[in-house]
Coordinates of C-alpha atoms in Angstrom, one line a residue:
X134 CA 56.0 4.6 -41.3
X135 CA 54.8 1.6 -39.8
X136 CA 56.4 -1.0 -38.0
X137 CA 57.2 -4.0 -39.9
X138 CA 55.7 -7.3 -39.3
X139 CA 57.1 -10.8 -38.6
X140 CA 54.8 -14.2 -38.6
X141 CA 55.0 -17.1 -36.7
X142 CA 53.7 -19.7 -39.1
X143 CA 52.8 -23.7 -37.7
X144 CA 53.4 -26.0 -40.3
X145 CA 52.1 -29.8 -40.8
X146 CA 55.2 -30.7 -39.7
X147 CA 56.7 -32.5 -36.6
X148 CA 58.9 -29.2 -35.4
X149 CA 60.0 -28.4 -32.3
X150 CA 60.2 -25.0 -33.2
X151 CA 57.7 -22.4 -35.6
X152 CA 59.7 -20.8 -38.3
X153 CA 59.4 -16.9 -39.1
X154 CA 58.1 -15.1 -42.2
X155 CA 57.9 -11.7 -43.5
X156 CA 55.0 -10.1 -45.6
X157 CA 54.6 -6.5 -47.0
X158 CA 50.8 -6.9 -46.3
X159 CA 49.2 -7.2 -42.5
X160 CA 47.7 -10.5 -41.8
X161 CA 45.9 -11.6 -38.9
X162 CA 46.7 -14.7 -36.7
X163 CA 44.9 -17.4 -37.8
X164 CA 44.8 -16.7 -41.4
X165 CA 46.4 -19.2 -43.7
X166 CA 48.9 -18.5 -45.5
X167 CA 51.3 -20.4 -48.3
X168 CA 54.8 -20.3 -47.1
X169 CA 58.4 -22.7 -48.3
X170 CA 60.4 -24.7 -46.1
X171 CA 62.9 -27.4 -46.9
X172 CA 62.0 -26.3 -50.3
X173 CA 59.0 -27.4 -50.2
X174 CA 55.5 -25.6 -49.8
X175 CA 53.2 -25.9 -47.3
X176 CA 49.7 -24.6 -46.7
X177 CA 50.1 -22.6 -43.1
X178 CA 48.0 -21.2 -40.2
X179 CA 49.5 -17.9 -38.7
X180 CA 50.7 -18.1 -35.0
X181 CA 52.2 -15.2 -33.4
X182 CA 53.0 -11.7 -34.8
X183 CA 55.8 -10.1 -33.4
X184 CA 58.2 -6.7 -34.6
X185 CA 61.1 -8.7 -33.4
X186 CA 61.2 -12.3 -34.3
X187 CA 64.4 -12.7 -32.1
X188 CA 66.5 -14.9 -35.1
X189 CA 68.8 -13.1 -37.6
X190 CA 66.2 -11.2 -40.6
X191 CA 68.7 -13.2 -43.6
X192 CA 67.4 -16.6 -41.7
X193 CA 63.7 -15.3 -42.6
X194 CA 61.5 -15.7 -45.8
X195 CA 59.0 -14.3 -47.4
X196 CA 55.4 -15.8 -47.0
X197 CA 54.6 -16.7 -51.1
X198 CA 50.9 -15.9 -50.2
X199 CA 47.4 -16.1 -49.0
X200 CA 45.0 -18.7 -50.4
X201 CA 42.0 -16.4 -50.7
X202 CA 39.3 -19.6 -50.5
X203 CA 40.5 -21.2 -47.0
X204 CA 38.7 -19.9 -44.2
X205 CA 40.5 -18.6 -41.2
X206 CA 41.7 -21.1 -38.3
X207 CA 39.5 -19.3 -34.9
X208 CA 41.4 -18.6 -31.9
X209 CA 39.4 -20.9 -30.2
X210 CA 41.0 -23.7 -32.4
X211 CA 44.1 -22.7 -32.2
X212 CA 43.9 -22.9 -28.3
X213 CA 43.0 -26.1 -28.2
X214 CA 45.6 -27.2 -30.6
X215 CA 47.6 -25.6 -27.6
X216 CA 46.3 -27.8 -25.3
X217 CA 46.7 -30.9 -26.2
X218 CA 50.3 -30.2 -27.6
X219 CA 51.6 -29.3 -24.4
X220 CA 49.4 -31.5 -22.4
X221 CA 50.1 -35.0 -24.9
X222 CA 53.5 -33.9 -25.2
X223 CA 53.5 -33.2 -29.0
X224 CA 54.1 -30.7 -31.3
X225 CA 51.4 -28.3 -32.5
X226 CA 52.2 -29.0 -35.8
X227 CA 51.1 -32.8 -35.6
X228 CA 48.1 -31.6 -33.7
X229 CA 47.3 -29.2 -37.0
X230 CA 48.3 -32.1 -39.5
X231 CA 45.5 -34.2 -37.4
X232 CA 42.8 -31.1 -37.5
X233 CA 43.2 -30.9 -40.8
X234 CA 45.0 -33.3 -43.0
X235 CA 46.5 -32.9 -45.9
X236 CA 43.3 -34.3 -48.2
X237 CA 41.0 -32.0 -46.2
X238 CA 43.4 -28.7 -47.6
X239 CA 43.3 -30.3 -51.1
X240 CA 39.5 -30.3 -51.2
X241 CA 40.1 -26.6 -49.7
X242 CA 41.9 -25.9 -52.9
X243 CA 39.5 -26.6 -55.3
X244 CA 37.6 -23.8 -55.0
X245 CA 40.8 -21.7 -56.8
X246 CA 40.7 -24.1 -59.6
X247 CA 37.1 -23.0 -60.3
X248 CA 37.4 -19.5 -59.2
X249 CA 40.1 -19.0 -61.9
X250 CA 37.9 -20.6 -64.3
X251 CA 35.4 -18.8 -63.6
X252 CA 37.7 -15.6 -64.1
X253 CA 38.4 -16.6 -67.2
X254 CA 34.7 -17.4 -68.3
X255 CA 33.4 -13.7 -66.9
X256 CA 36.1 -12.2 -69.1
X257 CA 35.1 -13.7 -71.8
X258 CA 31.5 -12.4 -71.3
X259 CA 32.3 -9.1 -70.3
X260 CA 34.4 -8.7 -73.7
X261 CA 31.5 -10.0 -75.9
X262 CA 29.2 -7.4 -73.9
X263 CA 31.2 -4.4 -74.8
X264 CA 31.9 -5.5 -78.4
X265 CA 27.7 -5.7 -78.8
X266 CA 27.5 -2.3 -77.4
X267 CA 28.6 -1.0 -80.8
X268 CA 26.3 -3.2 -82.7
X269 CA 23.3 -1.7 -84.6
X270 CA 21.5 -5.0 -84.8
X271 CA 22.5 -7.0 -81.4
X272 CA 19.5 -8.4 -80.3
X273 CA 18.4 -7.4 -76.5
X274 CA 17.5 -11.2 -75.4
X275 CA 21.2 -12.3 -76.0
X276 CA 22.3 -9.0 -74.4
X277 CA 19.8 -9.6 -71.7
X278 CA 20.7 -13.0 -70.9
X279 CA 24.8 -12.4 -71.1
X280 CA 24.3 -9.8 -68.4
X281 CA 22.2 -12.4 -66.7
X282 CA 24.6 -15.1 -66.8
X283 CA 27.6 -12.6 -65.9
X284 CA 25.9 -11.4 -62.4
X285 CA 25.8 -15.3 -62.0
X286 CA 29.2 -15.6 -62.0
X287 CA 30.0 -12.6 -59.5
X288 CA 27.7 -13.9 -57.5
X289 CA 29.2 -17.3 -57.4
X290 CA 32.8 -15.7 -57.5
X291 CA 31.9 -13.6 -54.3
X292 CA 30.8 -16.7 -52.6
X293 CA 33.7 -18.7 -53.2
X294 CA 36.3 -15.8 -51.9
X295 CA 34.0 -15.5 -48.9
X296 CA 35.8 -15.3 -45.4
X297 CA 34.7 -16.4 -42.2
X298 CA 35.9 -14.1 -39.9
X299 CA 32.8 -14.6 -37.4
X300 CA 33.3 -14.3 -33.8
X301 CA 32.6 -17.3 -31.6
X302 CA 29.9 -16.3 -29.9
X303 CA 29.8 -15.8 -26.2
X304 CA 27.5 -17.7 -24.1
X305 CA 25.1 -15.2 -22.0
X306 CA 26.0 -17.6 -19.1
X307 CA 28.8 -19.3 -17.4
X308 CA 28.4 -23.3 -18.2
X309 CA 27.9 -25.3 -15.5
X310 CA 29.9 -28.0 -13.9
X311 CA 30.5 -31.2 -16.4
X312 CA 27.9 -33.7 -15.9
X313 CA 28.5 -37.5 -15.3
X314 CA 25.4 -39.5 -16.1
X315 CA 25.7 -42.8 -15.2
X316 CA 22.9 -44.7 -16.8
X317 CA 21.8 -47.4 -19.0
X318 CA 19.2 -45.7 -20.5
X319 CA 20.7 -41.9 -21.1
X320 CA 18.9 -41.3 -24.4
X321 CA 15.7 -39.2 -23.1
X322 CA 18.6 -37.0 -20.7
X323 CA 20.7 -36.0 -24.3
X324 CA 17.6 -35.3 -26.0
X325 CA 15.9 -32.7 -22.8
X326 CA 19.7 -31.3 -22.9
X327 CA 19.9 -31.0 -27.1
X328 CA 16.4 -29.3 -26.8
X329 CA 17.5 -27.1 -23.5
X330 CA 20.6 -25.5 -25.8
X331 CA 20.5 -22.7 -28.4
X332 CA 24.0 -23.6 -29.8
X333 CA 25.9 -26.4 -31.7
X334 CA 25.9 -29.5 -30.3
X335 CA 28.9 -32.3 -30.9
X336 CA 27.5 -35.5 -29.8
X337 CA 30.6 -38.1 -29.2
X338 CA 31.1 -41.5 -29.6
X339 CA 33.8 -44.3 -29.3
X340 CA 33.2 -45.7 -32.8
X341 CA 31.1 -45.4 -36.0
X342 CA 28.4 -48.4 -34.7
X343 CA 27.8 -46.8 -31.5
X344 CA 27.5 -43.0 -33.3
X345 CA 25.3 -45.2 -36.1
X346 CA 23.0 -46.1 -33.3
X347 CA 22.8 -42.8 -31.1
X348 CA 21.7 -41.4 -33.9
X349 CA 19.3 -43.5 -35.0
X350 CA 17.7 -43.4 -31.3
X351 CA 17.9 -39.9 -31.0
X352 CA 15.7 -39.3 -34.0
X353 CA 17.4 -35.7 -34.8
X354 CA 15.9 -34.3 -38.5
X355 CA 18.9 -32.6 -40.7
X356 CA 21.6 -33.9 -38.0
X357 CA 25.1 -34.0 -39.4
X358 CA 27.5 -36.9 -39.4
X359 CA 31.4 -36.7 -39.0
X360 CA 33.5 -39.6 -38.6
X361 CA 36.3 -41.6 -40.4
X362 CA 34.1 -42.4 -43.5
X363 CA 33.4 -38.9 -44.6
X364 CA 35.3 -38.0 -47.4
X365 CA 37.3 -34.5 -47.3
X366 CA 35.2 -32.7 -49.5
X367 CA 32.4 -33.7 -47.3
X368 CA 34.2 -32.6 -43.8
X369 CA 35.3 -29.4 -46.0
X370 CA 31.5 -29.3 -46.1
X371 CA 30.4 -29.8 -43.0
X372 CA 33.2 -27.1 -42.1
X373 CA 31.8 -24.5 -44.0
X374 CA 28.5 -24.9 -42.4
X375 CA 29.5 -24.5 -38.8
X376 CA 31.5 -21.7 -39.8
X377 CA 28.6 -19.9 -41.4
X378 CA 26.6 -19.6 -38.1
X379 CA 23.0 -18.7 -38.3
X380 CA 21.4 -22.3 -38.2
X381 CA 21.8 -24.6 -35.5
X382 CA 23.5 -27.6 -36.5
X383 CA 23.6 -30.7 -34.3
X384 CA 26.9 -33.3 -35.3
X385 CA 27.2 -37.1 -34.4
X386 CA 30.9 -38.2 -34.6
X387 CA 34.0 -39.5 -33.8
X388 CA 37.0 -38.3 -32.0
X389 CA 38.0 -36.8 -35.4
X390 CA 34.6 -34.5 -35.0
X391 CA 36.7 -32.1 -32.1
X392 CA 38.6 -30.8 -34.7
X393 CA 35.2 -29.1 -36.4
X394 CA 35.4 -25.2 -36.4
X395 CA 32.6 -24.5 -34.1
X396 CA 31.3 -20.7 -33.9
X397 CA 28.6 -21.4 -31.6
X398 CA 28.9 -24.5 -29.7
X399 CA 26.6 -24.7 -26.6
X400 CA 26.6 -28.6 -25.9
X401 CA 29.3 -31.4 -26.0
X402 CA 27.8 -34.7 -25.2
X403 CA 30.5 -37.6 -24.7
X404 CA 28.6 -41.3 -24.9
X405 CA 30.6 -44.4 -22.9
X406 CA 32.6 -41.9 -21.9
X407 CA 35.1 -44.9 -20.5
X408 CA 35.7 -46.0 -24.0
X409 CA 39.8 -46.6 -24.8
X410 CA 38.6 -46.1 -28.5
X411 CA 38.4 -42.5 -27.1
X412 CA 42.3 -42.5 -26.7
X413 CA 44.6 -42.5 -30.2
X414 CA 47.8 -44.3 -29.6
X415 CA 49.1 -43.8 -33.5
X416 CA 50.2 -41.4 -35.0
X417 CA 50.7 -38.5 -33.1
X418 CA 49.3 -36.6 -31.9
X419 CA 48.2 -39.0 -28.7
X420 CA 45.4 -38.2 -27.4
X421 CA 42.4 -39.1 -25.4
X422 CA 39.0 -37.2 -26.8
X423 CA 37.3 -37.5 -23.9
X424 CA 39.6 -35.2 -21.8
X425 CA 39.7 -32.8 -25.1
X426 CA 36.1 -32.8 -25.2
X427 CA 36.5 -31.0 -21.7
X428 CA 38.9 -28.5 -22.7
X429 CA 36.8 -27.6 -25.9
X430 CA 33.5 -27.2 -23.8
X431 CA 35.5 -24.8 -21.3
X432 CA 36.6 -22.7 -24.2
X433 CA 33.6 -22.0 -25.4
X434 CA 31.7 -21.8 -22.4
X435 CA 29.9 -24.6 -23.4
X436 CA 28.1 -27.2 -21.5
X437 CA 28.9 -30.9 -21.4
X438 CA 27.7 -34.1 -20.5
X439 CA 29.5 -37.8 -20.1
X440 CA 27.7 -40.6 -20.5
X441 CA 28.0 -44.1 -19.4
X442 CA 26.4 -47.5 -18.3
X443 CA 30.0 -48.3 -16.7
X444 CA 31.8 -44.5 -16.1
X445 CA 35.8 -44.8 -15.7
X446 CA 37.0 -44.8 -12.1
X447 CA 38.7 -41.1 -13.0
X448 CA 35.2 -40.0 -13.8
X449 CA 34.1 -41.3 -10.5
X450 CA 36.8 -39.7 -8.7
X451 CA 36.4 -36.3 -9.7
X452 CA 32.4 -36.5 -9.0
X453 CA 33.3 -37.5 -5.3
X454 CA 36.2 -34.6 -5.2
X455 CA 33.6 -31.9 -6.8
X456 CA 34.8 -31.5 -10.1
X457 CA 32.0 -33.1 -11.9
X458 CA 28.3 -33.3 -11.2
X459 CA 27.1 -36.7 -10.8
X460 CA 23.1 -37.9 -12.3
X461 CA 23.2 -41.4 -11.5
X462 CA 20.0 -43.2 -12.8
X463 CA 19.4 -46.5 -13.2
X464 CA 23.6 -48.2 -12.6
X465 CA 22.3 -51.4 -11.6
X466 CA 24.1 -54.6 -13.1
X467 CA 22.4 -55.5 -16.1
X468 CA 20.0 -58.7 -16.6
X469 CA 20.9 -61.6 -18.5
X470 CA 24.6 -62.2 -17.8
X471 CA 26.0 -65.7 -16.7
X472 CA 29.8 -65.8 -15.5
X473 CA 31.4 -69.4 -15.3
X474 CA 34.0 -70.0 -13.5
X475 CA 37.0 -71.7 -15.5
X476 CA 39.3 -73.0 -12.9
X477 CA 36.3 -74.5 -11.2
X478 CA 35.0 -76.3 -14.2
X479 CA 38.4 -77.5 -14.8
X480 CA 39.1 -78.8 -11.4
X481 CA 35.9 -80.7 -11.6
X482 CA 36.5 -81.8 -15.0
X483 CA 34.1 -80.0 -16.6
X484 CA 35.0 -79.0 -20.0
X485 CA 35.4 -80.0 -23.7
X486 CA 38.8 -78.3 -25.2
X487 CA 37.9 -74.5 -24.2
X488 CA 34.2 -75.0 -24.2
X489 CA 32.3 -75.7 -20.2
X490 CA 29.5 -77.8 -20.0
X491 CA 27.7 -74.8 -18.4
X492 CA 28.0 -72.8 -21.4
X493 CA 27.4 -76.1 -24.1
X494 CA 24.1 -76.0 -21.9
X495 CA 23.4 -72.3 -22.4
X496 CA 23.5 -72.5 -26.4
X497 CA 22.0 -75.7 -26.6
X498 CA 18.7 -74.0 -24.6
X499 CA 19.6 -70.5 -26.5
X500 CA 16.8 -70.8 -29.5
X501 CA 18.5 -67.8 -31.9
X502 CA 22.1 -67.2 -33.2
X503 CA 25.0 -67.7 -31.3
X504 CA 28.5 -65.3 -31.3
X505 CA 31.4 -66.9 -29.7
X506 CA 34.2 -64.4 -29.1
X507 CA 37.9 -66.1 -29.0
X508 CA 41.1 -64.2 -27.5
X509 CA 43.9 -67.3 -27.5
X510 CA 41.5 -69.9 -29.5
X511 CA 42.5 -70.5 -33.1
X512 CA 39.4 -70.3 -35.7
X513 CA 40.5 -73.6 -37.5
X514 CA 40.4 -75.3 -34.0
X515 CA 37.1 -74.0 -32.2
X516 CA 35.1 -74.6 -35.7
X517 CA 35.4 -78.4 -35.8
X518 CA 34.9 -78.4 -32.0
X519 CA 31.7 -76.2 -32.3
X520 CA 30.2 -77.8 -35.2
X521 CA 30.1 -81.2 -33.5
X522 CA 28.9 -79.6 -30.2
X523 CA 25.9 -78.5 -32.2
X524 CA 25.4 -79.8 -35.6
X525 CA 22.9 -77.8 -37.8
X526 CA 23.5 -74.7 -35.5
X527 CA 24.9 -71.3 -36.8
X528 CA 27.7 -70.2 -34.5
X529 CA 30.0 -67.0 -36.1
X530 CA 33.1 -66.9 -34.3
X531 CA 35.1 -63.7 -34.1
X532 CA 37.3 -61.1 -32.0
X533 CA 36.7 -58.9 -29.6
X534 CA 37.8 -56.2 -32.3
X535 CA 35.7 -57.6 -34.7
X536 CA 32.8 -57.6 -32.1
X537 CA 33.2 -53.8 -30.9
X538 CA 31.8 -53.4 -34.1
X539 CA 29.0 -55.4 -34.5
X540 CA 25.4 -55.4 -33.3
X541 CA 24.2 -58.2 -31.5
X542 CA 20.5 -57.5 -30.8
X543 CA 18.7 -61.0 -30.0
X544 CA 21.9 -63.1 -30.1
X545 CA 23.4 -65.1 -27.4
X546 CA 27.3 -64.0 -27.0
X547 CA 29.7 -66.0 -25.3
X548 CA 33.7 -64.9 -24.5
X549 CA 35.3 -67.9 -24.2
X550 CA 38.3 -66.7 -22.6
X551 CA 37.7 -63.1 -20.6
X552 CA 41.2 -63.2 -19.0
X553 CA 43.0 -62.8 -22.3
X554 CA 41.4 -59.5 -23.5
X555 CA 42.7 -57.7 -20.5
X556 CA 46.3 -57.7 -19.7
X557 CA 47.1 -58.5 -16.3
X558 CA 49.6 -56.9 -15.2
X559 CA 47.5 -53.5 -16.0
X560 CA 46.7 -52.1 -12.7
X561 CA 43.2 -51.2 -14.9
X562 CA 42.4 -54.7 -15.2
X563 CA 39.1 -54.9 -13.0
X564 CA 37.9 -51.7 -14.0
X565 CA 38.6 -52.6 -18.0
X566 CA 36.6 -55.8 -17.2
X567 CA 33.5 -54.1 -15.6
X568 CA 33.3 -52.0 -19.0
X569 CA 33.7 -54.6 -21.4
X570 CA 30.6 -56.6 -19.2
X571 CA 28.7 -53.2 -19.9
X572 CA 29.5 -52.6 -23.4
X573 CA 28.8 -55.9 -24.7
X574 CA 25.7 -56.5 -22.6
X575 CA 24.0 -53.6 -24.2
X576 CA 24.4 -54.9 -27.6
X577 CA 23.1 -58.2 -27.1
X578 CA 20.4 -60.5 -26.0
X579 CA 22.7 -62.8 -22.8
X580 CA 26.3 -62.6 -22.3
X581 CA 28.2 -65.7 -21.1
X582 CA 32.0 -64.8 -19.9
X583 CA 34.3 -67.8 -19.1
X584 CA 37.2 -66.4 -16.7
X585 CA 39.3 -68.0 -14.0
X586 CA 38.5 -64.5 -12.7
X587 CA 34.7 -64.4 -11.8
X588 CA 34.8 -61.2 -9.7
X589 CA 36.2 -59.2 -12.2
X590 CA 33.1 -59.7 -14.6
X591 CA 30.2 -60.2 -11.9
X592 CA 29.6 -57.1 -10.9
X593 CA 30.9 -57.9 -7.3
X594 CA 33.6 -55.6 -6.9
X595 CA 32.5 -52.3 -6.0
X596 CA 33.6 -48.8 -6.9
X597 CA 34.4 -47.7 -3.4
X598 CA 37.0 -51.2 -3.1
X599 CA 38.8 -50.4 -6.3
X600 CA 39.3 -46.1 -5.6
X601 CA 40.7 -47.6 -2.1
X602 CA 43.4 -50.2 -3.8
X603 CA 44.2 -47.5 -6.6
X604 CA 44.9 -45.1 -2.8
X605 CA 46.8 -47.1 -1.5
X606 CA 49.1 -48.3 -4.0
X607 CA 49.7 -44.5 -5.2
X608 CA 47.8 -45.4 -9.1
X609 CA 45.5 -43.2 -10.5
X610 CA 43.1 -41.4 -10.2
X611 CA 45.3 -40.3 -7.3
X612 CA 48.8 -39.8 -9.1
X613 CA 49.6 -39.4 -12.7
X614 CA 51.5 -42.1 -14.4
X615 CA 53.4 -41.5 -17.5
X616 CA 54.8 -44.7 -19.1
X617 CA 57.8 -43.9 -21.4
X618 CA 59.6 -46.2 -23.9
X619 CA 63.4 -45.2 -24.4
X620 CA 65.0 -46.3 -27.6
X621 CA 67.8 -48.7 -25.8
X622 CA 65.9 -49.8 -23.2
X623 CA 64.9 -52.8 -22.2
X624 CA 62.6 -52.3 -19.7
X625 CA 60.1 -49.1 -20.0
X626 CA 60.5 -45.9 -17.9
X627 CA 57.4 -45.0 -15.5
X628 CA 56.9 -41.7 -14.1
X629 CA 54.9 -41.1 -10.8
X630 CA 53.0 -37.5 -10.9
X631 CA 52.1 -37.7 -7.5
X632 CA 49.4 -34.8 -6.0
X633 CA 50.3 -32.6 -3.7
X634 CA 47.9 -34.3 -0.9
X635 CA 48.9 -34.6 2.6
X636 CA 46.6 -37.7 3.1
X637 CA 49.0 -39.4 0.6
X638 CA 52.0 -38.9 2.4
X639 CA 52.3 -42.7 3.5
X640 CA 52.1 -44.0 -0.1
X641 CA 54.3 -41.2 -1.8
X642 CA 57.0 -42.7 0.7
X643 CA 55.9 -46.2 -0.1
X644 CA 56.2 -45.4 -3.9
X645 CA 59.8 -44.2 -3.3
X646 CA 61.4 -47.1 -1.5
X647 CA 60.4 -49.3 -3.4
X648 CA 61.2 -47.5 -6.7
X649 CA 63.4 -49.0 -8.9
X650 CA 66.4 -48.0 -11.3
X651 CA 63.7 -47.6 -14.1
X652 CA 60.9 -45.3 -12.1
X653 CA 61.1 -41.5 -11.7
X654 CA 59.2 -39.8 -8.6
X655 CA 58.4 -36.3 -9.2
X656 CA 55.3 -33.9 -8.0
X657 CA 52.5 -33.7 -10.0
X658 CA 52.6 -29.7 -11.6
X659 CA 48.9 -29.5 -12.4

């Protein structure tokens, strides 16, 4: 007699804990499964099996069943959804309600809606075949095309029960290091790599414009598209195809797109890798997809590329410590940026309300359309001043939000105060400033930045000057920082990781005298 089986089931569900189930048939992990809790059902994905759940059997149910038109979640999923739960400090559950949401199971669950009709539709046939058997005068075409239209419906019937239970395949190499390629012009290095891979490839971006525009430079035939404006029966979709295998199947996306079940990934391509739209602050789980994208290429043994005009100071860091494998190109500032000093005009007296007379001289010599990007300014105060600045002329005013999503090809774009759209008491700052400079320059024809800060926009601080502030005052790259908000609090909680690194004795010492009541030093684990 056989041993009986208990089931580990994660649940959409922010749980601290994975309930236990019971089944009189053997399931695999992975394999979803229909199960109650709280009185309510929920679709599933089998954890860990185990003959001894370690709980009481009376506190365990019975799994209601298996829906036979979901696909299995891979291992390989299922360790990521690992990762980031213990790395982000979340549950697994949220991580699986993120992978797939609720709308994405409901388009799952179609499928049974159909296969019982067509169930009911074969029967139907079937009885109408063996009633003409005992006819005398049944003609042969209608017989003929009933049997036709019944090995339809099997046919269509054994497509929609179909399984994936495909292997991911293994990679007949080890992949190599990740790559940082710190370019302007990266386009013709993703296309040699995409053309250099025999798998999948997930090509990542920040936002919908820039994954709009990749792709549209990249020129891929029969590429597929995942981001937030896909419907669920569409990512269902686009599921089903990477699941199938066979055909090689090249995806522009979001951060959304890691949660794809890939079978045969060979290449992850990460574009301004740098970007904080990279990082999802709400809801849980919190996660940045850039340092997913890594974990996901190491599963499958895939290779991977980051890409940026303006690469993070991290990225840097672990180039120059051997992590990463560095192709720098062509990371020269870029042409046709003018920084003006505020404090300087101001001091000299010259400017008009928020507006310098350097920058009333660029538009007014600018001969195309005009963008003027307000953090402080209020719309109904900067229109009246910019219509008599330049009557006739067509100046949009907008966010920076509003702008991270617009092209600006041809257009003069002016920020009229830089200062505001990075918070100063981040110890990022001057690294957050370099890469808005780079992301906004590439989308547009001059950038003018006003800032009572000109060296955090010109270009002049250098990489090695801002790794050597971050060493000495203990930030990261070097340490790990974990800012924590308690409820009650007034102030927020930081934690210091620090690295076991003898060279940062000094500062770990440093850190701690001059910790306060609300900062934690402990040694970084990892």
């Amino acid at each position: 007699m056989s041993e009986k089986k208990y089931y580990q089931v994660i649940l959409p569900l922010k749980l601290e804990w994975e309930p236990w189930y019971c089944s009189d048939t053997d399931l695999p992990a992975g394999r979803r499964v229909r199960v109650t809790f709280s009185q309510k059902e929920y679709v599933g994905v089998i954890h860990h099996i185990s003959s001894d759940p370690g709980i009481p059997l009376s506190r365990i149910m019975t799994i209601n069943g298996v829906p036979e038109q979901m696909a299995d979640i891979s291992p390989e999923e299922i360790r990521l959804w690992e990762f980031i739960a213990d790395y982000y400090l979340c549950t697994i559950g949220e991580v699986y309600r993120e992978a797939y949401p609720a709308l994405k199971i409901r388009s799952e669950e179609i499928p049974q809606h159909e296969i019982d009709r067509l169930k009911d539709k074969l029967g139907k046939i079937e009885a109408e075949l063996v009633s003409r058997q005992g006819r005398k005068r049944a003609k042969a075409d209608v017989t003929q095309r009933l049997a036709d239209e019944r090995q339809t419906i099997l046919d269509r019937l054994s497509r929609l029960k179909e399984r994936s239970t495909e292997p991911v395949h293994e990679c007949r190499r080890q992949a190599e290091k990740p790559v940082l390629l710190w370019s302007r012009n990266r386009t013709e290095s993703y296309r040699d790599a995409i053309e250099n891979t025999d798998g999948d490839v997930l090509i990542l971006s920040p936002d919908h414009i820039s994954s709009d525009a990749l792709e549209r430079t990249l020129a891929i035939p029969s590429s597929i598209r995942m981001d937030g404006r896909q419907t669920a029966s569409r990512r269902r979709t686009v599921s089903d195809l990477l699941r199938q295998g066979g055909e090689r199947h090249i995806v522009f996306g979001t951060r959304m797109a890691l949660f794809l079940p890939f079978r045969n990934l060979g290449l992850v391509i990460v574009d301004e890798e740098q970007d904080s739209l990279y990082k999802q602050e709400e809801p849980a789980p919190r996660y940045n997809a850039r340092d997913c994208a890594l974990i996901l290429s190491r599963i499958h043994k895939a290779d991977i590329i980051l890409g940026s005009s303006s690469p993070s100071l991290d990225s840097i860091y672990n180039c120059r410590s051997g992590k990463f494998r560095l192709i720098e190109a062509d990371a020269g500032r870029r042409p046709g940026i003018t920084v003006i000093d505020v404090g300087a005009e101001r001091r000299k007296r010259g400017m008009q309300g928020c507006l310098s007379y350097k920058l009333i001289e660029e538009v007014r010599r600018w001969n195309g359309t005009v963008t003027f990007i307000r953090a402080w300014e209020k719309e109904e105060e900067l229109r009246p001043l910019a219509d008599s600045l330049f009557p006739g002329r067509s100046i949009s005013i907008m966010t920076y939000r509003q702008a991270r999503e617009t092209d600006f090809q041809g257009i003069l774009v002016a920020i009229l105060q830089a200062d505001a759209l990075v918070r100063q008491d981040d110890f990022r700052a001057d690294e957050k400033g370099m890469q808005m400079v780079s992301t906004l320059s590439g989308r547009c024809g001059k950038l003018v930045i006003q800032t009572t800060v000109p060296r955090r926009f010109d270009g002049s601080l250098s990489i090695d000057e801002l790794l050597e502030e971050r060493r000495q005052f203990g930030y990261p790259p070097f340490t790990r920082m974990v800012e924590t908000h308690l409820r009650g609090h007034d102030e927020p909680l930081k934690v210091y990781f620090l690295k076991k690194d003898p060279a940062l004795a000094a500062e770990k010492e440093k850190i701690r005298r001059e910790a306060g009541p609300n900062v934690i030093i402990d040694v970084d684990p990892a």
